[in-house]
PDB file of C-alpha atoms in Angstrom:
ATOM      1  CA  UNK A   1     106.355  88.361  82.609  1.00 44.00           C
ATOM      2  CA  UNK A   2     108.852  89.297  79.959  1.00 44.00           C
ATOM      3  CA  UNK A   3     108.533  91.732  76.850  1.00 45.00           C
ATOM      4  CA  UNK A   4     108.465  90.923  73.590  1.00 48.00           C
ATOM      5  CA  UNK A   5     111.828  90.463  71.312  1.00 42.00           C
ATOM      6  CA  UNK A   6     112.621  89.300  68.656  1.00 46.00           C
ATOM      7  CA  UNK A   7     115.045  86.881  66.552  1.00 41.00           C
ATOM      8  CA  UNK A   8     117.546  88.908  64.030  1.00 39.00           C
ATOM      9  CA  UNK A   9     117.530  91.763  66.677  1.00 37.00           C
ATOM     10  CA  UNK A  10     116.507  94.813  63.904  1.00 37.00           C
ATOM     11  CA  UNK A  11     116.519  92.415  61.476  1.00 35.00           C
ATOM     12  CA  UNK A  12     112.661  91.245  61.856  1.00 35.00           C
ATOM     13  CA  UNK A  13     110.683  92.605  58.894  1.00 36.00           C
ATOM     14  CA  UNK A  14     113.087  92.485  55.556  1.00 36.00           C
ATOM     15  CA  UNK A  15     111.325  94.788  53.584  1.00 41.00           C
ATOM     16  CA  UNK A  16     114.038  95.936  51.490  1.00 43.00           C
ATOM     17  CA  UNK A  17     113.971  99.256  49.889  1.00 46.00           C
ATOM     18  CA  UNK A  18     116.057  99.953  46.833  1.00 46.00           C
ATOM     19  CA  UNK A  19     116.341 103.383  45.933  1.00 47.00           C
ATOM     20  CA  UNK A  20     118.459 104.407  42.852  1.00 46.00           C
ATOM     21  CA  UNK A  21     119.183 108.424  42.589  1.00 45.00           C
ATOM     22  CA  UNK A  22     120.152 109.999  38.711  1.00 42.00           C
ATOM     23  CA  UNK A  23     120.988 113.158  39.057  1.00 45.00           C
ATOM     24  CA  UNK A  24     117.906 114.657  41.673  1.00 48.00           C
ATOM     25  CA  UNK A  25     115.467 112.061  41.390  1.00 52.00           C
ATOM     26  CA  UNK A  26     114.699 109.651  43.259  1.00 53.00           C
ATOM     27  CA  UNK A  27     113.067 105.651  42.471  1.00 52.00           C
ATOM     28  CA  UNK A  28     112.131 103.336  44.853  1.00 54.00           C
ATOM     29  CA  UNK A  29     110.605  99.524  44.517  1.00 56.00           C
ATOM     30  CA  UNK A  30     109.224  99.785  48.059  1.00 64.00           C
ATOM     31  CA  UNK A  31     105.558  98.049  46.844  1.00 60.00           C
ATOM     32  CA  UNK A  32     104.417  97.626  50.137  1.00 65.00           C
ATOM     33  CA  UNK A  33     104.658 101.119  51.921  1.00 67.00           C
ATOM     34  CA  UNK A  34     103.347  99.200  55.550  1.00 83.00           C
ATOM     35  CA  UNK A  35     105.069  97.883  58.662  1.00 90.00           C
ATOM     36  CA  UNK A  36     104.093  96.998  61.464  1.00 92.00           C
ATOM     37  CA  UNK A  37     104.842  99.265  64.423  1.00 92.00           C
ATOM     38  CA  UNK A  38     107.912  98.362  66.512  1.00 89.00           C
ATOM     39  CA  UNK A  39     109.678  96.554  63.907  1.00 87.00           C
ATOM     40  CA  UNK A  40     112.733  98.040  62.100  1.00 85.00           C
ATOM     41  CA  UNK A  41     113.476  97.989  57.677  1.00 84.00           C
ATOM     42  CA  UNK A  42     116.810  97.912  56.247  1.00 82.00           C
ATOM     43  CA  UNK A  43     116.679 100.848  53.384  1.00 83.00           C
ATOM     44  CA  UNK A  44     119.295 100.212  51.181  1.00 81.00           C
ATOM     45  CA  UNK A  45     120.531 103.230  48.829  1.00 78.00           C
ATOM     46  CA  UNK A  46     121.905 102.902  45.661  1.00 73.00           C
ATOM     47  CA  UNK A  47     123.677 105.904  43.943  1.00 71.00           C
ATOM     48  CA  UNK A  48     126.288 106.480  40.969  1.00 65.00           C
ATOM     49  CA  UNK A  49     126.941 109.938  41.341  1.00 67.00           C
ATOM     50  CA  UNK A  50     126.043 110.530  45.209  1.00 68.00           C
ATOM     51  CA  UNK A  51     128.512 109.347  48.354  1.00 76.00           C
ATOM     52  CA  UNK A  52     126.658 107.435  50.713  1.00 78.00           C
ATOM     53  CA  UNK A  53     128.066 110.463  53.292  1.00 80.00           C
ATOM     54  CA  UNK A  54     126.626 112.898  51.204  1.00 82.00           C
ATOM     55  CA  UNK A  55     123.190 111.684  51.627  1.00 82.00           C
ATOM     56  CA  UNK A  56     121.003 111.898  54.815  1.00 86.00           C
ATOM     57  CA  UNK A  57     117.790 110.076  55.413  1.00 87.00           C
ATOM     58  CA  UNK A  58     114.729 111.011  58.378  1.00 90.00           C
ATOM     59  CA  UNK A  59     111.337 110.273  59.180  1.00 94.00           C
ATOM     60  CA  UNK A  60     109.059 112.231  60.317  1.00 95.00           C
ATOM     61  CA  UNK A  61     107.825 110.380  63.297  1.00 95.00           C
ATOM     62  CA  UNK A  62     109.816 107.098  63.033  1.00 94.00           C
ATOM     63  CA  UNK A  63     113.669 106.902  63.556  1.00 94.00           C
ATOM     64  CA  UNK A  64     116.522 106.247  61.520  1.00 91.00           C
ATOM     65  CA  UNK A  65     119.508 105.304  61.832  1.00 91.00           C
ATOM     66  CA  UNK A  66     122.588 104.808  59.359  1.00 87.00           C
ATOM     67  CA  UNK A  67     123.941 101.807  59.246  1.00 82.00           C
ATOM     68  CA  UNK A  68     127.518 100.121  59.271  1.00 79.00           C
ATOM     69  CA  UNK A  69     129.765 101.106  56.595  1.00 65.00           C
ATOM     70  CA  UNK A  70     131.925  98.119  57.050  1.00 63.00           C
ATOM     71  CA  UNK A  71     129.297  96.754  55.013  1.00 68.00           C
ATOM     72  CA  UNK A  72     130.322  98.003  52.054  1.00 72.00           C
ATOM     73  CA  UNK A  73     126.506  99.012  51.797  1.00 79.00           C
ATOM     74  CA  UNK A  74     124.999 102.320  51.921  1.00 81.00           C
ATOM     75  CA  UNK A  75     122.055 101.483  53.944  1.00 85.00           C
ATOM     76  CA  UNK A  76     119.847 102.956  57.319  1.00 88.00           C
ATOM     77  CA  UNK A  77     117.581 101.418  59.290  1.00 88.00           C
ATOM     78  CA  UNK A  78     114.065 102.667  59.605  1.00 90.00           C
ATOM     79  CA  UNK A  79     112.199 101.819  63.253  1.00 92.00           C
ATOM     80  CA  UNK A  80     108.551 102.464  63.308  1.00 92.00           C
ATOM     81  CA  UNK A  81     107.322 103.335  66.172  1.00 91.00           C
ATOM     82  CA  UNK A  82     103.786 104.769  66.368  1.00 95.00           C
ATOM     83  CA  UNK A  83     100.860 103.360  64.333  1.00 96.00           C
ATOM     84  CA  UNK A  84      99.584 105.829  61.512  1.00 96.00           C
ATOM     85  CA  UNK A  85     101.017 108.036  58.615  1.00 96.00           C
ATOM     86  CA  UNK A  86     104.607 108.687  58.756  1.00 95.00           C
ATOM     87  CA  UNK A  87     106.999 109.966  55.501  1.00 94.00           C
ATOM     88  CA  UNK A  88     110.592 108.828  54.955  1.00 90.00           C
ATOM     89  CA  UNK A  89     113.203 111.807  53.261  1.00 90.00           C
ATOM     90  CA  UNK A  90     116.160 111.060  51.349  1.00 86.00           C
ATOM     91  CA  UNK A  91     118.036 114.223  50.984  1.00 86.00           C
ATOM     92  CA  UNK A  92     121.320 115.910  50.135  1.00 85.00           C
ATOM     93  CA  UNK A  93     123.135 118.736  51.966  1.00 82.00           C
ATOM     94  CA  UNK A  94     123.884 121.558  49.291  1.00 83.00           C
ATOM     95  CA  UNK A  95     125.824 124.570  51.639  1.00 83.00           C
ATOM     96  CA  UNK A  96     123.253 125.598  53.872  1.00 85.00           C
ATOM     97  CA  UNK A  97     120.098 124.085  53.036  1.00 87.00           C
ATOM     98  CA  UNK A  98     119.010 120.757  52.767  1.00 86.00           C
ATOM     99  CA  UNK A  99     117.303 119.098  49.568  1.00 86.00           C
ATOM    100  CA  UNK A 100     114.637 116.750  49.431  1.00 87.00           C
ATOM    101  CA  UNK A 101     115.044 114.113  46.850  1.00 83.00           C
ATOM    102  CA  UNK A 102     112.297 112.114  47.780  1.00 82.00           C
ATOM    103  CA  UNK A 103     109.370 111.694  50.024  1.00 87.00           C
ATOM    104  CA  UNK A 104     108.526 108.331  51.153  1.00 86.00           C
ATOM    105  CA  UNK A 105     104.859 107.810  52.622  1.00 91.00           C
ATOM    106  CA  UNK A 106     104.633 104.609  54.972  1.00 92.00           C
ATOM    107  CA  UNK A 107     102.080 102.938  56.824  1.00 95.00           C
ATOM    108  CA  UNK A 108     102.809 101.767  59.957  1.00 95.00           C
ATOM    109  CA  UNK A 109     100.074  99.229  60.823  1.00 95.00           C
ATOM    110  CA  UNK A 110      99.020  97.870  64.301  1.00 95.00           C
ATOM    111  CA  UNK A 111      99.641  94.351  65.344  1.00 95.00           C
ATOM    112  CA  UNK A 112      97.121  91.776  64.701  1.00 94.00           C
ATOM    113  CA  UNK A 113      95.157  90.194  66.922  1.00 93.00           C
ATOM    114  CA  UNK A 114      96.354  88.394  69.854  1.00 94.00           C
ATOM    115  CA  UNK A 115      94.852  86.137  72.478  1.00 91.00           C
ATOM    116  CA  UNK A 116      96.053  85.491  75.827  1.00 91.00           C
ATOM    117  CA  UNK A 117      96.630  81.948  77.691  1.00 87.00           C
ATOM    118  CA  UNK A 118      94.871  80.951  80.582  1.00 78.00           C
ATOM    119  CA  UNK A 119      98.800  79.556  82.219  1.00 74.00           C
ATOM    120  CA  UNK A 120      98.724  75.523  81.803  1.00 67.00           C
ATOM    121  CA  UNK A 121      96.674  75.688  78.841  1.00 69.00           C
ATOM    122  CA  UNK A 122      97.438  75.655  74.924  1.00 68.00           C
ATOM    123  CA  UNK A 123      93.525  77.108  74.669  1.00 61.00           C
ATOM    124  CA  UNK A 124      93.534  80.728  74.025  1.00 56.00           C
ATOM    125  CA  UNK A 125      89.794  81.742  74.421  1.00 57.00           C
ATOM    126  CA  UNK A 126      86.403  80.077  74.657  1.00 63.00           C
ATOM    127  CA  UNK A 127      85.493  77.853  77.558  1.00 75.00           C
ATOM    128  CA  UNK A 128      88.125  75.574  79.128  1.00 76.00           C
ATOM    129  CA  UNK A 129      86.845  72.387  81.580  1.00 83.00           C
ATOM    130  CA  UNK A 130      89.128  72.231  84.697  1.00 81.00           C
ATOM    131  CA  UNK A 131      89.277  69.892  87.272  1.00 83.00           C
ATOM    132  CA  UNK A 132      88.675  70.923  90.503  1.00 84.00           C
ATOM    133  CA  UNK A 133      91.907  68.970  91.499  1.00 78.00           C
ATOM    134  CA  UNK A 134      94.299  70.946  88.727  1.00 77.00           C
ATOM    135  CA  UNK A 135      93.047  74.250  89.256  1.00 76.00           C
ATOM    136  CA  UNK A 136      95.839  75.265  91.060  1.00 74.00           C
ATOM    137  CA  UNK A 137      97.815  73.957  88.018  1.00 72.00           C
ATOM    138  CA  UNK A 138      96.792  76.826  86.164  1.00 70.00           C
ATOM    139  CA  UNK A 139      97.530  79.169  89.294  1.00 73.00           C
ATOM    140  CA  UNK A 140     100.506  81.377  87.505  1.00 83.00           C
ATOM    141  CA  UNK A 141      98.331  83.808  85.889  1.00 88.00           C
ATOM    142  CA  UNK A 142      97.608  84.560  82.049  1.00 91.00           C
ATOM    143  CA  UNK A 143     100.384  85.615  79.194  1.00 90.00           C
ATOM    144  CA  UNK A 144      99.962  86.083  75.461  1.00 93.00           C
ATOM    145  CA  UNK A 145     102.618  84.831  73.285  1.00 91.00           C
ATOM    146  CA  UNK A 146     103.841  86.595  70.437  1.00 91.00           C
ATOM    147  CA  UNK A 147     101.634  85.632  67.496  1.00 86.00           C
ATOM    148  CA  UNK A 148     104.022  87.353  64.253  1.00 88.00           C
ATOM    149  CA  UNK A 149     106.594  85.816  62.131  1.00 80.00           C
ATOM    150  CA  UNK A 150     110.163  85.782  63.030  1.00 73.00           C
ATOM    151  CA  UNK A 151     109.365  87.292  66.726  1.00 83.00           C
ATOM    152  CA  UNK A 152     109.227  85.257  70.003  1.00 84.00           C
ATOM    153  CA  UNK A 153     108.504  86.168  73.710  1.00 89.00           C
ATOM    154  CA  UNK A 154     105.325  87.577  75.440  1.00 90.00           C
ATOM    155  CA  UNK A 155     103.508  90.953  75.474  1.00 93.00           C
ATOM    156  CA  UNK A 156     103.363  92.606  78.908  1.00 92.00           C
ATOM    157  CA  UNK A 157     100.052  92.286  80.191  1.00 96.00           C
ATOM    158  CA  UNK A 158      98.658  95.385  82.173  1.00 97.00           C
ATOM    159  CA  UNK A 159      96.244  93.365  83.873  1.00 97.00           C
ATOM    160  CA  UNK A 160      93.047  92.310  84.044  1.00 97.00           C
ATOM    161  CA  UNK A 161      89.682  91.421  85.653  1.00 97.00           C
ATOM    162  CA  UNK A 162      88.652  87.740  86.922  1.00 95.00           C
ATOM    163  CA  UNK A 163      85.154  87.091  88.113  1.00 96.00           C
ATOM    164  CA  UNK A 164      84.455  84.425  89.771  1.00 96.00           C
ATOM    165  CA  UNK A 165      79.693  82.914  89.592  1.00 97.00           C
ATOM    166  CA  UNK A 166      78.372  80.426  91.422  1.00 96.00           C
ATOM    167  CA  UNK A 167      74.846  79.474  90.333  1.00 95.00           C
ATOM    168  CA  UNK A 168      74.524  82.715  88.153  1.00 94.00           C
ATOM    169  CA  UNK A 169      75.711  84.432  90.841  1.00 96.00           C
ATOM    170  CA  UNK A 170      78.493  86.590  91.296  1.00 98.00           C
ATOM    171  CA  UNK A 171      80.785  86.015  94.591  1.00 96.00           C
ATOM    172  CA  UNK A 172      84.161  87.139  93.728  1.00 97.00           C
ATOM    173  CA  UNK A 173      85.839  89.329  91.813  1.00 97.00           C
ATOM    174  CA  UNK A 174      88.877  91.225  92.075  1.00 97.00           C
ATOM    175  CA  UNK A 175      91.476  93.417  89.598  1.00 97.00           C
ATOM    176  CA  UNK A 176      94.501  91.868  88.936  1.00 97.00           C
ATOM    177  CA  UNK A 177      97.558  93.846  88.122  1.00 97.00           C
ATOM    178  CA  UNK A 178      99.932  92.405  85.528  1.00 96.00           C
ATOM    179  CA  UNK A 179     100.012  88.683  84.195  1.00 94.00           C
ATOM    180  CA  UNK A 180     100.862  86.231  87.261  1.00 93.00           C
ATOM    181  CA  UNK A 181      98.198  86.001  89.562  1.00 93.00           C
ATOM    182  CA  UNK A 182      98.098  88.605  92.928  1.00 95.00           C
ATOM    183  CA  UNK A 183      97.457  87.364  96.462  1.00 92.00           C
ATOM    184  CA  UNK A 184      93.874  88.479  96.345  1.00 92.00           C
ATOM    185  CA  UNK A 185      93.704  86.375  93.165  1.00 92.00           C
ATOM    186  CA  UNK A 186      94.990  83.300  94.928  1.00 92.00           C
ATOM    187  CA  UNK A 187      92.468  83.953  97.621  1.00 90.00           C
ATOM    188  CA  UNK A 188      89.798  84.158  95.238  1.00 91.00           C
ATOM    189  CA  UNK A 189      90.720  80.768  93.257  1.00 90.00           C
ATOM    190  CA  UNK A 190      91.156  78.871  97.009  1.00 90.00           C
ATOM    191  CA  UNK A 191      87.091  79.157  97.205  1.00 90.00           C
ATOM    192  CA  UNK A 192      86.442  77.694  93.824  1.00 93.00           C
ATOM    193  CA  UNK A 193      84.122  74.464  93.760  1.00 93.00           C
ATOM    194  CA  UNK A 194      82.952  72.411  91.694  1.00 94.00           C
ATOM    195  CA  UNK A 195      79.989  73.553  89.141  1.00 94.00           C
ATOM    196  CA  UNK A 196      81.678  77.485  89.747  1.00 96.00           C
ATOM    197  CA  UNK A 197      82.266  79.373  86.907  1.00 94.00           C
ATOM    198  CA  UNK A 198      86.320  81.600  86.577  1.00 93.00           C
ATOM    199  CA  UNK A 199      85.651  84.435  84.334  1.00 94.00           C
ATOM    200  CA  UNK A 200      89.229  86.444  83.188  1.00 93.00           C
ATOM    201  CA  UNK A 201      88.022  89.397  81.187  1.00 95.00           C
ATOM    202  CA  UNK A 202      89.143  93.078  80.340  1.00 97.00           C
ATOM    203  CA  UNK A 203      92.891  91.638  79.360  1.00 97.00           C
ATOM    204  CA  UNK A 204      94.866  94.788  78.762  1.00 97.00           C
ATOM    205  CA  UNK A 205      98.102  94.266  76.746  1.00 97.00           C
ATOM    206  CA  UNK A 206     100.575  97.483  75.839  1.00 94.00           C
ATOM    207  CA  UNK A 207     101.017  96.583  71.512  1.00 95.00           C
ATOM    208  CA  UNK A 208     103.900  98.332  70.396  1.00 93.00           C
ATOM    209  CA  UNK A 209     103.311 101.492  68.756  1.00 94.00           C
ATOM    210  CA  UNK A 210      99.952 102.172  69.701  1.00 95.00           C
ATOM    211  CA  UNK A 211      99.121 104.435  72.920  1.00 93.00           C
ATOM    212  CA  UNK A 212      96.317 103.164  74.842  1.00 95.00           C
ATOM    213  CA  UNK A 213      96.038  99.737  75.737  1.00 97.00           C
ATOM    214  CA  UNK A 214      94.330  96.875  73.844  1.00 97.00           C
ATOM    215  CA  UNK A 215      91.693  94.600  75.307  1.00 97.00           C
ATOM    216  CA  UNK A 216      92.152  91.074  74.573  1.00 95.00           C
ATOM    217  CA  UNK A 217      89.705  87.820  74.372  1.00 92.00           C
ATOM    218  CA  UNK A 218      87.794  86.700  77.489  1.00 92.00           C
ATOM    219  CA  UNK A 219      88.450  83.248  78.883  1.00 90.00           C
ATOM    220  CA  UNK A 220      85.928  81.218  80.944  1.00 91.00           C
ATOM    221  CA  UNK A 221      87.031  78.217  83.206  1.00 89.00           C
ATOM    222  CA  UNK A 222      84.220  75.712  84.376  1.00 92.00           C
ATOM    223  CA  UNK A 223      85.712  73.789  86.863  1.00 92.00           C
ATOM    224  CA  UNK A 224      83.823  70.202  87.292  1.00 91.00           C
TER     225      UNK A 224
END
């Protein structure tokens, strides 16, 4: 199961920041102090009186990195990467010490929600009716695909648990490691019959930016 990537390479989330400098100050038209985790913004600096070498912008959790100067811009690229608080500087190397012209705060917000696939099925959650004759259809696993503007791909399941109740009762179930279906899995699926319930629950996917995992919808299969 692939990762995630997306279209524009760094390019994905054109906030723009303009920043004009007079003298030591500093002001910005960055409105929307959020992104989303992962996803890089094109800061674009504006100066009169300052070279673009002269001036030197960080984060304090996020990187940044300058960006070509065949542009004929003077612009960096700010990556999130962690969900929370994080502060951009813009500041200017006077002999020995370094001085801050401005302090930035940014959000850097978590993915929304996203729902895996039960694989063969445009159904992302709730109860899906399967034949017991195209079960094996479905038989590559689950994936969840990217649900956010201008990004493509699939998020890297972790894995996940799948349950399988006959008559209220359970009679299988099993861990499954990653998105496409283990051996054990198979095995389990093989002594499906009609009128049995497939339960896939506990989806863990690794969202960018945030350290534990997330858990994701439950599907249920009723095969008939």
């Amino acid at each position: 199961m692939r990762t995630w990537f997306c279209r524009n390479k760094v390019f994905v989330f054109c906030l723009l920041v303009s920043i004009e400098l007079i003298g030591q100050e500093v002001s910005t038209n960055f409105d929307h102090s959020y992104v989303l985790a992962g996803f890089g913004v094109p800061i674009e600096v504006f100066s009169k009186k300052e070279l673009c070498d002269s001036l030197i912008i960080c984060a304090a959790v996020g990187r940044v990195k300058r960006g070509d100067a065949y542009s004929g811009k003077c612009w960096f690229l700010y990556h999130a990467n962690k969900v929370g608080l994080d502060s951009i500087f813009i500041c200017k190397q006077i002999g020995q010490d370094t001085l801050t012209l401005e302090k930035i705060p940014v959000v850097v917000a978590p993915w929304p929600e996203h729902k895996a696939r039960f694989a063969g099925s445009e159904e992302f959650s709730g109860t899906l009716k399967v034949k017991r004759s195209r079960l094996f259809d479905f038989s590559t696993g689950l994936y969840v695909p990217i649900q956010v503007d201008e990004c493509s791909g699939y998020l890297k399941i972790a894995g996940f648990k799948l349950l399988i109740v006959r008559e209220g009762e359970l009679i299988f179930e099993t861990i499954n490691y990653g998105g496409r279906f283990m051996k054990s899995t198979l095995h389990g699926l093989k002594e499906v019959l009609v009128g049995d319930k497939i339960v896939l629950k506990e989806i863990k996917v690794k969202m960018p930016g945030e350290e534990n995992e997330r858990e994701l919808n439950e599907i249920i299969v009723e095969v008939y």
